[in-house]
Amino acid sequence: MIGIYGGTFNPVHYGHLRTALEVKQILALDEIRLVPCRMPPHREHPEVPAEMRLQMLQMAVAEVPGMRVDRRELDRDGPSYMVDTLASLRRELSAQPILLFVGADAFAGLEKWHKWRHLFDYAHVVVMTRSGHRGGELSDFLNRRLTEQPEDLRRNSCGCLYFQNVTRLEISATAIRELIANEMDPRFLLPDAVIGYIRRHNLYRS
Ligand code: ATP
């Protein structure tokens, strides 16, 4: 089973890294791929170029077995739609289960994603929650796909919705960018190697 963890990673931080590692271990994934977004369709375009966000991610996971960075969204023109990313992964991975991980905040907006129903044609969707909290009512479409059995994720290659509890650290990339802009030290919120990169390239200094 392969996990996909998308985001802008502007910059990557321990909130992303800790949850990615936890879901990899709990669900016994063979690999989790962090997929930086070139051009997010649903939010403002990040000022830091995608190649730099990718390099920060690579530094963050360089030593971590089973965690790797996937650059396919950087090599595609136009908005980075997750459904296109999953279709291209599906072509590569044949019938292997693919798990798309989204945070509870991202899941709340899932039904606004481009061709969102088709995400389930290529992957399972796994929502990373804190203390089992699922947000509001699920639509019929999502309810039909909901499973409480992790074995369903292994038995089928796509099509299920699953909620997984994780330790959510209260860290956000926005708060890190603000700290740096205010000349405060962001240490202990993200890897030192990434902080070094940010300093060398003078990022987020506004
Ligand atoms: P920003 O503050 O710029 O919005 P962010 O820190 O929320 O950024 P993104 O790159 O937008 O990070 O998030 C990518 C994915 O990581 C999303 O699915 C999001 O829900 C999840 N995520 C972000 N922060 C955390 C965190 N502290 N713990 C767990 N998951 C997180």
CSV table of C-alpha atoms and ligand atoms in Angstrom, one decimal:
chain,number,residue,atom,x,y,z
A,1,MET,CA,0.0,0.0,0.0
A,2,ILE,CA,1.3,3.4,-1.0
A,3,GLY,CA,0.3,6.6,0.9
A,4,ILE,CA,0.0,10.0,-0.8
A,5,TYR,CA,0.4,13.2,1.3
A,6,GLY,CA,-0.1,16.4,-0.7
A,7,GLY,CA,0.3,20.0,0.4
A,8,THR,CA,1.9,23.2,-0.4
A,9,PHE,CA,4.6,22.6,2.2
A,10,ASN,CA,5.5,26.3,2.5
A,11,PRO,CA,7.5,25.2,4.5
A,12,VAL,CA,7.3,21.6,5.6
A,13,HIS,CA,7.1,21.3,9.4
A,14,TYR,CA,6.8,18.7,12.1
A,15,GLY,CA,3.0,18.7,11.9
A,16,HIS,CA,3.2,17.2,8.4
A,17,LEU,CA,6.2,15.0,9.2
A,18,ARG,CA,4.9,13.5,12.4
A,19,THR,CA,1.4,12.7,11.0
A,20,ALA,CA,3.0,11.2,7.8
A,21,LEU,CA,5.2,8.9,9.9
A,22,GLU,CA,2.3,7.9,12.2
A,23,VAL,CA,-0.1,6.9,9.4
A,24,LYS,CA,2.8,5.1,7.6
A,25,GLN,CA,3.4,3.0,10.7
A,26,ILE,CA,-0.2,2.5,11.9
A,27,LEU,CA,-1.4,1.3,8.5
A,28,ALA,CA,1.8,-0.5,7.6
A,29,LEU,CA,2.3,1.3,4.4
A,30,ASP,CA,5.2,0.2,2.1
A,31,GLU,CA,5.9,3.9,1.4
A,32,ILE,CA,4.5,7.3,1.9
A,33,ARG,CA,5.0,10.0,-0.8
A,34,LEU,CA,4.9,13.6,0.0
A,35,VAL,CA,3.7,15.5,-3.1
A,36,PRO,CA,4.3,19.2,-3.2
A,37,CYS,CA,1.8,21.2,-5.1
A,38,ARG,CA,3.1,23.4,-7.9
A,39,MET,CA,0.0,25.6,-8.3
A,40,PRO,CA,-2.7,25.1,-5.6
A,41,PRO,CA,-6.1,25.4,-7.3
A,42,HIS,CA,-7.9,26.4,-4.0
A,43,ARG,CA,-5.7,29.0,-2.5
A,44,GLU,CA,-3.3,31.8,-3.2
A,45,HIS,CA,-0.3,30.9,-5.1
A,46,PRO,CA,2.7,30.6,-2.7
A,47,GLU,CA,5.5,33.1,-3.2
A,48,VAL,CA,8.2,30.5,-2.7
A,49,PRO,CA,8.8,28.6,-5.9
A,50,ALA,CA,7.7,25.0,-6.0
A,51,GLU,CA,11.3,23.8,-6.7
A,52,MET,CA,12.4,25.4,-3.4
A,53,ARG,CA,9.4,23.9,-1.4
A,54,LEU,CA,10.4,20.6,-2.9
A,55,GLN,CA,14.0,20.9,-1.9
A,56,MET,CA,13.0,21.7,1.7
A,57,LEU,CA,10.9,18.5,1.7
A,58,GLN,CA,13.7,16.5,0.3
A,59,MET,CA,16.0,17.7,3.1
A,60,ALA,CA,13.3,16.9,5.7
A,61,VAL,CA,12.9,13.3,4.7
A,62,ALA,CA,16.3,12.5,3.4
A,63,GLU,CA,17.1,10.1,6.3
A,64,VAL,CA,13.7,8.6,6.8
A,65,PRO,CA,13.1,5.1,5.4
A,66,GLY,CA,9.9,4.7,3.4
A,67,MET,CA,9.2,8.4,3.1
A,68,ARG,CA,10.0,10.1,-0.2
A,69,VAL,CA,9.2,13.2,-2.2
A,70,ASP,CA,7.3,12.8,-5.5
A,71,ARG,CA,7.8,15.7,-7.9
A,72,ARG,CA,5.1,14.9,-10.5
A,73,GLU,CA,2.9,18.0,-9.8
A,74,LEU,CA,6.0,20.2,-10.6
A,75,ASP,CA,6.3,18.7,-14.0
A,76,ARG,CA,2.7,19.4,-15.1
A,77,ASP,CA,1.4,22.7,-16.4
A,78,GLY,CA,-1.8,24.3,-15.1
A,79,PRO,CA,-3.4,24.0,-11.7
A,80,SER,CA,-2.2,20.9,-9.7
A,81,TYR,CA,-5.4,18.9,-9.4
A,82,MET,CA,-5.1,15.9,-7.1
A,83,VAL,CA,-7.4,13.8,-9.3
A,84,ASP,CA,-4.8,14.1,-12.2
A,85,THR,CA,-2.0,13.2,-9.7
A,86,LEU,CA,-3.9,10.1,-8.6
A,87,ALA,CA,-4.7,9.1,-12.2
A,88,SER,CA,-1.0,9.3,-13.1
A,89,LEU,CA,0.0,7.3,-9.9
A,90,ARG,CA,-2.6,4.6,-10.7
A,91,ARG,CA,-1.0,4.1,-14.2
A,92,GLU,CA,2.3,3.5,-12.5
A,93,LEU,CA,1.2,1.4,-9.5
A,94,SER,CA,-1.3,-0.9,-11.3
A,95,ALA,CA,-3.7,-2.5,-8.8
A,96,GLN,CA,-1.8,-1.6,-5.6
A,97,PRO,CA,-4.0,0.2,-3.0
A,98,ILE,CA,-3.3,3.9,-2.9
A,99,LEU,CA,-4.3,5.9,0.2
A,100,LEU,CA,-4.7,9.7,-0.2
A,101,PHE,CA,-4.2,11.4,3.2
A,102,VAL,CA,-5.9,14.6,4.0
A,103,GLY,CA,-6.1,16.6,7.2
A,104,ALA,CA,-9.5,17.3,8.7
A,105,ASP,CA,-9.4,20.9,7.5
A,106,ALA,CA,-8.7,19.8,3.9
A,107,PHE,CA,-11.4,17.2,4.1
A,108,ALA,CA,-14.0,19.8,5.1
A,109,GLY,CA,-13.4,21.4,1.6
A,110,LEU,CA,-13.1,18.1,-0.3
A,111,GLU,CA,-16.4,18.4,-2.2
A,112,LYS,CA,-15.1,21.6,-3.8
A,113,TRP,CA,-12.0,19.8,-5.3
A,114,HIS,CA,-11.9,19.4,-9.1
A,115,LYS,CA,-13.7,16.2,-10.0
A,116,TRP,CA,-13.7,15.2,-6.3
A,117,ARG,CA,-15.8,12.1,-6.8
A,118,HIS,CA,-13.3,10.6,-9.2
A,119,LEU,CA,-10.6,10.7,-6.4
A,120,PHE,CA,-12.2,7.5,-5.2
A,121,ASP,CA,-11.8,5.9,-8.7
A,122,TYR,CA,-8.1,5.9,-8.1
A,123,ALA,CA,-7.5,5.9,-4.3
A,124,HIS,CA,-9.0,5.5,-0.9
A,125,VAL,CA,-9.3,8.7,1.1
A,126,VAL,CA,-8.0,8.6,4.6
A,127,VAL,CA,-8.8,11.6,6.8
A,128,MET,CA,-6.3,12.3,9.6
A,129,THR,CA,-8.4,13.3,12.7
A,130,ARG,CA,-7.8,14.2,16.2
A,131,SER,CA,-9.7,12.0,18.8
A,132,GLY,CA,-12.0,10.5,16.2
A,133,HIS,CA,-13.8,13.8,15.5
A,134,ARG,CA,-15.3,13.6,12.0
A,135,GLY,CA,-16.7,17.1,11.6
A,136,GLY,CA,-20.3,17.3,10.3
A,137,GLU,CA,-22.6,14.9,8.6
A,138,LEU,CA,-21.3,13.0,5.6
A,139,SER,CA,-23.0,13.3,2.3
A,140,ASP,CA,-24.6,10.1,0.9
A,141,PHE,CA,-21.8,9.7,-1.6
A,142,LEU,CA,-19.2,9.7,1.2
A,143,ASN,CA,-21.3,7.6,3.7
A,144,ARG,CA,-21.6,4.8,1.2
A,145,ARG,CA,-17.8,4.6,1.0
A,146,LEU,CA,-17.2,4.9,4.8
A,147,THR,CA,-15.5,1.9,6.4
A,148,GLU,CA,-14.2,1.3,9.9
A,149,GLN,CA,-12.2,-1.7,8.9
A,150,PRO,CA,-8.6,-1.0,7.9
A,151,GLU,CA,-8.5,-4.4,6.1
A,152,ASP,CA,-10.8,-2.9,3.5
A,153,LEU,CA,-8.0,-0.6,2.5
A,154,ARG,CA,-5.7,-3.5,1.8
A,155,ARG,CA,-8.4,-5.7,0.1
A,156,ASN,CA,-9.5,-3.0,-2.4
A,157,SER,CA,-7.3,-0.8,-4.5
A,158,CYS,CA,-9.5,2.3,-4.2
A,159,GLY,CA,-13.0,3.6,-3.3
A,160,CYS,CA,-13.1,3.7,0.6
A,161,LEU,CA,-13.3,6.5,3.1
A,162,TYR,CA,-11.5,5.9,6.4
A,163,PHE,CA,-10.8,8.1,9.4
A,164,GLN,CA,-7.5,7.6,11.2
A,165,ASN,CA,-6.6,9.2,14.5
A,166,VAL,CA,-3.2,10.9,14.6
A,167,THR,CA,-1.3,13.2,17.0
A,168,ARG,CA,-2.0,16.6,15.6
A,169,LEU,CA,0.7,19.1,16.6
A,170,GLU,CA,-0.5,22.7,16.7
A,171,ILE,CA,1.9,23.8,14.0
A,172,SER,CA,1.1,25.7,10.8
A,173,ALA,CA,3.2,26.9,7.9
A,174,THR,CA,1.4,30.2,8.2
A,175,ALA,CA,2.5,30.7,11.8
A,176,ILE,CA,6.1,29.7,10.9
A,177,ARG,CA,6.2,32.3,8.0
A,178,GLU,CA,4.9,34.9,10.4
A,179,LEU,CA,7.6,34.1,13.0
A,180,ILE,CA,10.3,34.4,10.5
A,181,ALA,CA,8.9,37.7,9.1
A,182,ASN,CA,9.0,39.0,12.7
A,183,GLU,CA,12.6,37.9,13.1
A,184,MET,CA,11.6,35.3,15.7
A,185,ASP,CA,13.3,31.9,16.0
A,186,PRO,CA,11.1,29.0,14.5
A,187,ARG,CA,13.4,26.3,16.0
A,188,PHE,CA,11.7,23.1,17.2
A,189,LEU,CA,8.7,23.6,14.8
A,190,LEU,CA,10.5,22.2,11.8
A,191,PRO,CA,13.8,20.4,11.0
A,192,ASP,CA,17.0,22.3,11.5
A,193,ALA,CA,18.1,21.5,8.0
A,194,VAL,CA,15.0,23.2,6.6
A,195,ILE,CA,15.6,26.3,8.9
A,196,GLY,CA,19.2,26.4,7.5
A,197,TYR,CA,17.8,26.4,3.9
A,198,ILE,CA,15.3,29.2,4.7
A,199,ARG,CA,18.1,31.3,6.2
A,200,ARG,CA,20.5,30.7,3.3
A,201,HIS,CA,17.9,31.7,0.8
A,202,ASN,CA,16.4,34.5,2.9
A,203,LEU,CA,12.9,33.1,2.6
A,204,TYR,CA,9.8,34.5,4.3
A,205,ARG,CA,11.5,37.7,5.5
A,206,SER,CA,8.6,39.7,3.9
B,1,ATP,P1,-0.6,26.9,5.7
B,1,ATP,O1,-0.5,27.3,7.1
B,1,ATP,O2,0.2,27.6,4.7
B,1,ATP,O3,-2.1,26.8,5.3
B,1,ATP,P2,-0.2,24.1,6.4
B,1,ATP,O4,0.7,24.1,7.6
B,1,ATP,O5,-1.7,23.9,6.8
B,1,ATP,O6,0.0,25.4,5.6
B,1,ATP,P3,-0.3,22.5,4.0
B,1,ATP,O7,0.9,22.3,3.2
B,1,ATP,O8,-1.3,23.4,3.4
B,1,ATP,O9,0.2,23.0,5.4
B,1,ATP,O10,-1.0,21.2,4.4
B,1,ATP,C1,-0.9,19.9,3.7
B,1,ATP,C2,-1.6,18.9,4.5
B,1,ATP,O11,-1.1,18.7,5.8
B,1,ATP,C3,-3.1,19.1,4.6
B,1,ATP,O12,-3.8,17.9,4.5
B,1,ATP,C4,-3.2,19.6,6.1
B,1,ATP,O13,-4.5,19.2,6.6
B,1,ATP,C5,-2.1,18.8,6.8
B,1,ATP,N1,-1.6,19.5,8.0
B,1,ATP,C6,-1.1,20.8,8.0
B,1,ATP,N2,-0.7,21.1,9.3
B,1,ATP,C7,-0.8,20.0,10.0
B,1,ATP,C8,-0.6,19.6,11.4
B,1,ATP,N3,-0.1,20.6,12.2
B,1,ATP,N4,-0.8,18.4,11.8
B,1,ATP,C9,-1.4,17.5,10.9
B,1,ATP,N5,-1.6,17.7,9.6
B,1,ATP,C10,-1.4,19.0,9.2
